[in-house]
PDB file of C-alpha atoms in Angstrom:
ATOM      1  CA  ASP A   7      -4.055 -31.823  -3.301  1.00 60.00           C
ATOM      2  CA  ALA A   8      -4.108 -29.171  -0.521  1.00 68.00           C
ATOM      3  CA  ASP A   9      -6.768 -26.489  -0.752  1.00 92.00           C
ATOM      4  CA  VAL A  10      -4.223 -23.854   0.584  1.00 96.00           C
ATOM      5  CA  THR A  11      -0.727 -24.355  -0.884  1.00 96.00           C
ATOM      6  CA  GLN A  12       2.305 -22.576   0.428  1.00 97.00           C
ATOM      7  CA  THR A  13       5.759 -22.584  -1.155  1.00 97.00           C
ATOM      8  CA  PRO A  14       8.491 -23.058  -0.080  1.00 97.00           C
ATOM      9  CA  ARG A  15       7.759 -25.389   2.874  1.00 96.00           C
ATOM     10  CA  ASN A  16      11.200 -24.789   4.425  1.00 97.00           C
ATOM     11  CA  ARG A  17      13.717 -22.145   3.580  1.00 97.00           C
ATOM     12  CA  ILE A  18      17.071 -21.140   5.101  1.00 97.00           C
ATOM     13  CA  THR A  19      18.438 -17.723   4.114  1.00 96.00           C
ATOM     14  CA  LYS A  20      20.947 -15.122   5.222  1.00 96.00           C
ATOM     15  CA  THR A  21      20.435 -11.711   6.891  1.00 97.00           C
ATOM     16  CA  GLY A  22      19.650  -9.074   4.251  1.00 97.00           C
ATOM     17  CA  LYS A  23      18.285 -11.316   1.655  1.00 97.00           C
ATOM     18  CA  ARG A  24      14.938 -10.752   0.021  1.00 96.00           C
ATOM     19  CA  ILE A  25      12.518 -13.619   0.574  1.00 96.00           C
ATOM     20  CA  MET A  26       9.023 -14.294  -0.861  1.00 97.00           C
ATOM     21  CA  LEU A  27       6.579 -16.808   0.504  1.00 98.00           C
ATOM     22  CA  GLU A  28       3.802 -17.677  -1.887  1.00 98.00           C
ATOM     23  CA  CYS A  29       0.333 -18.906  -1.272  1.00 98.00           C
ATOM     24  CA  SER A  30      -2.339 -20.154  -3.548  1.00 97.00           C
ATOM     25  CA  GLN A  31      -5.838 -21.553  -2.831  1.00 97.00           C
ATOM     26  CA  THR A  32      -8.543 -23.427  -4.493  1.00 96.00           C
ATOM     27  CA  LYS A  33     -11.312 -22.852  -2.041  1.00 93.00           C
ATOM     28  CA  GLY A  34     -12.744 -19.834  -3.699  1.00 92.00           C
ATOM     29  CA  HIS A  35     -12.514 -17.654  -0.645  1.00 92.00           C
ATOM     30  CA  ASP A  36     -12.121 -13.971  -0.987  1.00 91.00           C
ATOM     31  CA  ARG A  37     -10.272 -13.511   2.275  1.00 93.00           C
ATOM     32  CA  MET A  38      -6.731 -14.387   2.664  1.00 95.00           C
ATOM     33  CA  TYR A  39      -4.293 -13.928   5.632  1.00 96.00           C
ATOM     34  CA  TRP A  40      -0.648 -14.311   6.616  1.00 97.00           C
ATOM     35  CA  TYR A  41       0.098 -15.345  10.179  1.00 96.00           C
ATOM     36  CA  ARG A  42       3.342 -15.906  11.937  1.00 97.00           C
ATOM     37  CA  GLN A  43       3.849 -18.498  14.652  1.00 96.00           C
ATOM     38  CA  ASP A  44       6.542 -18.362  17.237  1.00 93.00           C
ATOM     39  CA  PRO A  45       6.930 -20.689  20.193  1.00 87.00           C
ATOM     40  CA  GLY A  46       5.091 -19.538  23.197  1.00 85.00           C
ATOM     41  CA  LEU A  47       3.387 -16.588  21.336  1.00 87.00           C
ATOM     42  CA  GLY A  48       0.705 -18.377  19.369  1.00 89.00           C
ATOM     43  CA  LEU A  49      -0.188 -17.017  15.924  1.00 93.00           C
ATOM     44  CA  ARG A  50       0.021 -13.361  15.125  1.00 93.00           C
ATOM     45  CA  LEU A  51      -1.501 -11.620  12.128  1.00 93.00           C
ATOM     46  CA  ILE A  52       0.840  -9.940   9.621  1.00 96.00           C
ATOM     47  CA  TYR A  53      -1.405  -8.894   6.790  1.00 96.00           C
ATOM     48  CA  TYR A  54      -4.831  -9.678   5.464  1.00 94.00           C
ATOM     49  CA  SER A  55      -6.795  -9.097   2.354  1.00 94.00           C
ATOM     50  CA  PHE A  56     -10.504  -9.188   1.752  1.00 90.00           C
ATOM     51  CA  ASP A  57     -10.287  -8.922  -1.993  1.00 90.00           C
ATOM     52  CA  VAL A  58      -7.814  -8.203  -4.714  1.00 91.00           C
ATOM     53  CA  LYS A  59      -7.854  -4.474  -4.184  1.00 91.00           C
ATOM     54  CA  ASP A  60      -7.966  -4.645  -0.374  1.00 92.00           C
ATOM     55  CA  ILE A  61      -4.807  -5.035   1.660  1.00 95.00           C
ATOM     56  CA  ASN A  62      -4.678  -4.385   5.419  1.00 93.00           C
ATOM     57  CA  LYS A  63      -1.957  -4.347   8.029  1.00 94.00           C
ATOM     58  CA  GLY A  64      -2.246  -6.758  10.917  1.00 92.00           C
ATOM     59  CA  GLU A  65      -0.690  -6.763  14.374  1.00 89.00           C
ATOM     60  CA  ILE A  66       2.953  -7.249  13.262  1.00 94.00           C
ATOM     61  CA  SER A  67       3.401  -5.846   9.700  1.00 96.00           C
ATOM     62  CA  ASP A  68       6.623  -4.023  10.183  1.00 95.00           C
ATOM     63  CA  GLY A  69       9.408  -5.556   7.909  1.00 95.00           C
ATOM     64  CA  TYR A  70       6.914  -7.398   5.692  1.00 97.00           C
ATOM     65  CA  SER A  71       5.000  -6.522   2.510  1.00 97.00           C
ATOM     66  CA  VAL A  72       2.213  -8.520   0.640  1.00 97.00           C
ATOM     67  CA  SER A  73       0.851  -8.721  -2.857  1.00 97.00           C
ATOM     68  CA  ARG A  74      -2.557 -10.015  -3.855  1.00 96.00           C
ATOM     69  CA  GLN A  75      -1.918 -11.007  -7.449  1.00 91.00           C
ATOM     70  CA  ALA A  76      -5.349 -12.588  -7.879  1.00 94.00           C
ATOM     71  CA  GLN A  77      -8.203 -13.899  -5.892  1.00 94.00           C
ATOM     72  CA  ALA A  78      -6.403 -17.120  -5.423  1.00 96.00           C
ATOM     73  CA  LYS A  79      -2.856 -15.746  -4.844  1.00 97.00           C
ATOM     74  CA  PHE A  80      -1.522 -13.960  -1.911  1.00 98.00           C
ATOM     75  CA  SER A  81       2.304 -13.573  -1.412  1.00 98.00           C
ATOM     76  CA  LEU A  82       4.417 -12.282   1.631  1.00 98.00           C
ATOM     77  CA  SER A  83       7.737 -10.712   1.163  1.00 97.00           C
ATOM     78  CA  LEU A  84      10.578  -9.969   3.523  1.00 96.00           C
ATOM     79  CA  GLU A  85      12.539  -7.155   1.822  1.00 92.00           C
ATOM     80  CA  SER A  86      15.646  -7.603   3.912  1.00 95.00           C
ATOM     81  CA  ALA A  87      15.420 -10.605   6.240  1.00 96.00           C
ATOM     82  CA  ILE A  88      16.634 -10.385   9.780  1.00 96.00           C
ATOM     83  CA  PRO A  89      17.291 -13.260  12.281  1.00 96.00           C
ATOM     84  CA  ASN A  90      14.180 -12.373  14.465  1.00 95.00           C
ATOM     85  CA  GLN A  91      11.986 -13.127  11.428  1.00 97.00           C
ATOM     86  CA  THR A  92      12.910 -16.814  11.940  1.00 97.00           C
ATOM     87  CA  ALA A  93       9.489 -18.394  12.340  1.00 97.00           C
ATOM     88  CA  LEU A  94       6.749 -20.655  10.989  1.00 97.00           C
ATOM     89  CA  TYR A  95       4.492 -18.640   8.545  1.00 98.00           C
ATOM     90  CA  PHE A  96       0.982 -19.671   7.718  1.00 98.00           C
ATOM     91  CA  CYS A  97      -1.268 -18.566   4.834  1.00 97.00           C
ATOM     92  CA  ALA A  98      -4.923 -18.907   5.455  1.00 96.00           C
ATOM     93  CA  THR A  99      -8.245 -18.312   3.811  1.00 95.00           C
ATOM     94  CA  SER A 100     -11.717 -17.751   5.390  1.00 92.00           C
ATOM     95  CA  ARG A 101     -15.355 -17.697   4.501  1.00 81.00           C
ATOM     96  CA  HIS A 102     -18.144 -15.452   5.993  1.00 75.00           C
ATOM     97  CA  THR A 103     -18.415 -17.693   9.062  1.00 73.00           C
ATOM     98  CA  GLY A 104     -14.908 -16.767  10.139  1.00 79.00           C
ATOM     99  CA  GLU A 105     -13.059 -20.012  10.514  1.00 87.00           C
ATOM    100  CA  LEU A 106      -9.667 -20.081   8.932  1.00 92.00           C
ATOM    101  CA  PHE A 107      -8.375 -22.736   6.574  1.00 94.00           C
ATOM    102  CA  PHE A 108      -4.671 -22.932   6.835  1.00 96.00           C
ATOM    103  CA  GLY A 109      -1.753 -23.932   4.418  1.00 96.00           C
ATOM    104  CA  GLU A 110       0.748 -26.409   5.652  1.00 95.00           C
ATOM    105  CA  GLY A 111       3.103 -23.653   6.795  1.00 96.00           C
ATOM    106  CA  SER A 112       6.486 -22.330   5.619  1.00 97.00           C
ATOM    107  CA  ARG A 113       9.386 -22.620   8.041  1.00 97.00           C
ATOM    108  CA  LEU A 114      11.817 -19.784   7.565  1.00 97.00           C
ATOM    109  CA  THR A 115      15.218 -19.623   9.245  1.00 97.00           C
ATOM    110  CA  VAL A 116      17.303 -16.332   8.786  1.00 97.00           C
ATOM    111  CA  LEU A 117      20.951 -16.859   9.637  1.00 95.00           C
TER     112      LEU A 117
ATOM    113  CA  ALA B  20      -5.837  -4.868  22.629  1.00 59.00           C
ATOM    114  CA  GLN B  21      -8.404  -7.582  22.820  1.00 66.00           C
ATOM    115  CA  THR B  22      -6.867 -10.771  23.952  1.00 89.00           C
ATOM    116  CA  VAL B  23      -7.384 -14.552  24.266  1.00 94.00           C
ATOM    117  CA  THR B  24      -5.860 -16.232  27.314  1.00 96.00           C
ATOM    118  CA  GLN B  25      -4.978 -19.843  27.683  1.00 96.00           C
ATOM    119  CA  SER B  26      -3.709 -20.292  31.244  1.00 95.00           C
ATOM    120  CA  GLN B  27      -2.367 -23.749  30.920  1.00 95.00           C
ATOM    121  CA  PRO B  28       0.900 -23.825  28.855  1.00 95.00           C
ATOM    122  CA  GLU B  29       1.085 -27.693  29.183  1.00 97.00           C
ATOM    123  CA  MET B  30      -1.154 -30.461  30.148  1.00 97.00           C
ATOM    124  CA  SER B  31      -1.026 -34.189  30.190  1.00 97.00           C
ATOM    125  CA  VAL B  32      -3.702 -36.906  30.348  1.00 97.00           C
ATOM    126  CA  GLN B  33      -3.847 -40.605  30.439  1.00 98.00           C
ATOM    127  CA  GLU B  34      -5.239 -42.410  27.410  1.00 97.00           C
ATOM    128  CA  ALA B  35      -8.952 -42.924  27.584  1.00 97.00           C
ATOM    129  CA  GLU B  36      -9.368 -40.283  30.220  1.00 97.00           C
ATOM    130  CA  THR B  37     -11.007 -36.911  29.894  1.00 98.00           C
ATOM    131  CA  VAL B  38      -9.242 -33.512  29.899  1.00 98.00           C
ATOM    132  CA  THR B  39     -10.406 -29.856  29.764  1.00 98.00           C
ATOM    133  CA  LEU B  40      -8.446 -27.049  28.276  1.00 98.00           C
ATOM    134  CA  SER B  41      -9.245 -23.516  29.385  1.00 98.00           C
ATOM    135  CA  CYS B  42      -9.652 -20.301  27.418  1.00 98.00           C
ATOM    136  CA  THR B  43     -10.838 -16.888  28.414  1.00 97.00           C
ATOM    137  CA  TYR B  44     -11.167 -13.976  26.078  1.00 96.00           C
ATOM    138  CA  ASP B  45     -11.896 -10.269  26.018  1.00 93.00           C
ATOM    139  CA  THR B  46     -14.330  -8.620  23.573  1.00 87.00           C
ATOM    140  CA  SER B  47     -16.629  -5.711  23.471  1.00 85.00           C
ATOM    141  CA  GLU B  48     -18.857  -7.247  20.724  1.00 84.00           C
ATOM    142  CA  ASN B  49     -21.988  -9.164  21.134  1.00 82.00           C
ATOM    143  CA  ASN B  50     -21.759 -11.263  18.084  1.00 84.00           C
ATOM    144  CA  TYR B  51     -18.545 -13.297  17.299  1.00 88.00           C
ATOM    145  CA  TYR B  52     -17.176 -16.742  16.817  1.00 90.00           C
ATOM    146  CA  LEU B  53     -14.946 -18.888  18.858  1.00 94.00           C
ATOM    147  CA  PHE B  54     -12.698 -21.753  17.719  1.00 95.00           C
ATOM    148  CA  TRP B  55     -10.389 -24.394  18.962  1.00 97.00           C
ATOM    149  CA  TYR B  56      -7.621 -25.454  16.609  1.00 97.00           C
ATOM    150  CA  LYS B  57      -5.269 -28.412  16.893  1.00 97.00           C
ATOM    151  CA  GLN B  58      -1.605 -28.433  15.756  1.00 97.00           C
ATOM    152  CA  PRO B  59      -0.132 -31.901  15.806  1.00 95.00           C
ATOM    153  CA  PRO B  60       3.682 -32.401  15.329  1.00 92.00           C
ATOM    154  CA  SER B  61       3.022 -32.345  11.546  1.00 91.00           C
ATOM    155  CA  ARG B  62       2.352 -28.512  12.190  1.00 93.00           C
ATOM    156  CA  GLN B  63      -0.807 -28.495  10.189  1.00 93.00           C
ATOM    157  CA  MET B  64      -3.509 -26.264  11.761  1.00 95.00           C
ATOM    158  CA  ILE B  65      -6.679 -28.291  12.049  1.00 95.00           C
ATOM    159  CA  LEU B  66     -10.081 -26.852  13.113  1.00 95.00           C
ATOM    160  CA  VAL B  67     -11.542 -28.820  16.081  1.00 97.00           C
ATOM    161  CA  ILE B  68     -14.660 -27.127  16.849  1.00 96.00           C
ATOM    162  CA  ARG B  69     -16.550 -23.815  16.332  1.00 94.00           C
ATOM    163  CA  GLN B  70     -19.119 -21.965  18.533  1.00 94.00           C
ATOM    164  CA  GLU B  71     -21.255 -18.946  17.513  1.00 90.00           C
ATOM    165  CA  ALA B  72     -21.644 -16.530  20.354  1.00 89.00           C
ATOM    166  CA  TYR B  73     -25.301 -16.042  19.741  1.00 88.00           C
ATOM    167  CA  LYS B  74     -26.036 -19.705  20.170  1.00 88.00           C
ATOM    168  CA  GLN B  75     -26.494 -20.806  23.794  1.00 85.00           C
ATOM    169  CA  GLN B  76     -26.136 -24.540  23.078  1.00 91.00           C
ATOM    170  CA  ASN B  77     -22.597 -25.845  23.467  1.00 94.00           C
ATOM    171  CA  ALA B  78     -20.926 -27.177  20.298  1.00 93.00           C
ATOM    172  CA  THR B  79     -20.016 -30.848  20.112  1.00 94.00           C
ATOM    173  CA  GLU B  80     -17.967 -32.732  17.519  1.00 93.00           C
ATOM    174  CA  ASN B  81     -17.570 -36.447  18.440  1.00 95.00           C
ATOM    175  CA  ARG B  82     -15.225 -36.632  21.470  1.00 97.00           C
ATOM    176  CA  PHE B  83     -14.768 -32.873  21.559  1.00 97.00           C
ATOM    177  CA  SER B  84     -17.152 -30.486  23.198  1.00 97.00           C
ATOM    178  CA  VAL B  85     -17.044 -26.970  24.593  1.00 97.00           C
ATOM    179  CA  ASN B  86     -18.291 -25.234  27.765  1.00 96.00           C
ATOM    180  CA  PHE B  87     -19.289 -21.784  26.569  1.00 96.00           C
ATOM    181  CA  GLN B  88     -19.990 -19.173  29.328  1.00 95.00           C
ATOM    182  CA  LYS B  89     -20.707 -15.999  27.439  1.00 93.00           C
ATOM    183  CA  ALA B  90     -21.094 -13.778  30.559  1.00 93.00           C
ATOM    184  CA  ALA B  91     -17.856 -15.071  31.842  1.00 95.00           C
ATOM    185  CA  LYS B  92     -16.090 -14.918  28.474  1.00 95.00           C
ATOM    186  CA  SER B  93     -14.998 -18.475  28.962  1.00 96.00           C
ATOM    187  CA  PHE B  94     -14.619 -21.163  26.308  1.00 97.00           C
ATOM    188  CA  SER B  95     -13.160 -24.363  27.454  1.00 98.00           C
ATOM    189  CA  LEU B  96     -12.590 -27.467  25.412  1.00 98.00           C
ATOM    190  CA  LYS B  97     -13.287 -30.956  26.763  1.00 98.00           C
ATOM    191  CA  ILE B  98     -11.732 -34.058  25.130  1.00 98.00           C
ATOM    192  CA  SER B  99     -13.286 -37.273  26.095  1.00 97.00           C
ATOM    193  CA  ASP B 100     -11.769 -40.768  25.699  1.00 97.00           C
ATOM    194  CA  SER B 101      -8.356 -39.243  24.941  1.00 98.00           C
ATOM    195  CA  GLN B 102      -6.373 -40.848  22.253  1.00 97.00           C
ATOM    196  CA  LEU B 103      -2.633 -40.812  21.448  1.00 97.00           C
ATOM    197  CA  GLY B 104      -3.424 -38.917  18.238  1.00 96.00           C
ATOM    198  CA  ASP B 105      -4.917 -36.015  20.386  1.00 97.00           C
ATOM    199  CA  THR B 106      -1.373 -35.146  21.394  1.00 97.00           C
ATOM    200  CA  ALA B 107      -0.801 -31.609  19.988  1.00 97.00           C
ATOM    201  CA  MET B 108      -0.779 -27.891  20.579  1.00 97.00           C
ATOM    202  CA  TYR B 109      -4.309 -26.623  21.052  1.00 98.00           C
ATOM    203  CA  PHE B 110      -5.169 -22.936  20.192  1.00 97.00           C
ATOM    204  CA  CYS B 111      -8.191 -21.083  21.164  1.00 97.00           C
ATOM    205  CA  ALA B 112      -9.262 -18.161  18.833  1.00 95.00           C
ATOM    206  CA  ARG B 113     -11.895 -15.464  18.711  1.00 93.00           C
ATOM    207  CA  SER B 114     -13.170 -13.525  15.712  1.00 87.00           C
ATOM    208  CA  GLY B 115     -14.964 -10.231  15.707  1.00 73.00           C
ATOM    209  CA  ALA B 116     -18.200  -9.715  13.988  1.00 60.00           C
ATOM    210  CA  GLY B 117     -17.617  -8.061  10.561  1.00 62.00           C
ATOM    211  CA  SER B 118     -13.978  -8.371  10.469  1.00 61.00           C
ATOM    212  CA  TYR B 119     -13.413 -12.104  10.843  1.00 67.00           C
ATOM    213  CA  GLN B 120      -9.778 -11.623  11.871  1.00 80.00           C
ATOM    214  CA  LEU B 121      -8.928 -14.341  14.326  1.00 88.00           C
ATOM    215  CA  THR B 122      -7.095 -13.474  17.548  1.00 90.00           C
ATOM    216  CA  PHE B 123      -5.323 -16.597  18.912  1.00 93.00           C
ATOM    217  CA  GLY B 124      -4.273 -17.591  22.408  1.00 94.00           C
ATOM    218  CA  LYS B 125      -0.614 -18.747  23.006  1.00 94.00           C
ATOM    219  CA  GLY B 126      -1.599 -22.390  23.052  1.00 95.00           C
ATOM    220  CA  THR B 127      -1.755 -25.349  25.378  1.00 97.00           C
ATOM    221  CA  LYS B 128       0.525 -28.288  24.672  1.00 97.00           C
ATOM    222  CA  LEU B 129      -1.368 -31.536  25.387  1.00 98.00           C
ATOM    223  CA  SER B 130       0.248 -34.797  25.840  1.00 97.00           C
ATOM    224  CA  VAL B 131      -1.654 -38.066  25.875  1.00 97.00           C
ATOM    225  CA  ILE B 132       0.211 -40.722  27.919  1.00 97.00           C
ATOM    226  CA  PRO B 133      -0.224 -44.401  27.042  1.00 95.00           C
TER     227      PRO B 133
END
C-alpha cells in the first residue's frame, strides 16, 4: 500500500463545480503539502500545513482552500472549478530533513 | 522570488552512455537542501538524490551522482551507464532552512535511446 494516498486519481468535472481532492498518509509526518504540476512549469506550491492547527498559503493559493482534518489527512478543495485549474495535483509529506514523499497524483480536468 | 533554473528543457542520451543535467538556484541562506526528483511516464515523483548544503562531499546513489558547487549555486546531476528506465522528467529542487518548502525547477525531459 502507498504511504501517501490520493483520491481520486483522475477526475473530469465541469466549470463551476465544487471539487475535493483527498490525501491521507501513513508515514507519520507532521508536514503535508499540496502542489500543482503544469507542463513546462514544474511543480508549484498551493498550500502547506506543518501540523493540524497550522495552514499556510503557498505560491498559487487563489481559487483553492484546504482542510487538515487530522495529522494524517489533508484535503484540497476547488470551490468553483475553472478550466485553468486543469492540472496534475500532488499531495506530499515531509520530515525534518526536507525531502518530500509524494502521492501518486490526481489528474483533474475542468471542462 | 527565489528560483531554481533548469536550462535544458529536453535532452537525449544513448543507452550505456553518461549524461549530465544542469541546475542552478538562487538562495540567500547558508543552510539548505538540494534534491533531484525523477518523474517517469507513470507520473510518480521519485527522489533520486539529496545533497545537504553544509556538506562539501558530493552525494552519490549508485549510477547517480551530483556536482555541487555551492559558491556558484550549481547542482548538476550525472547519470552514468544510462538505462532505458531512466527515461523521465527530472526536477531539481531546493529547500530553505527552517521552512522545508521545496522550490522546483521546470524540469528536464530525458530520453534514453536504445
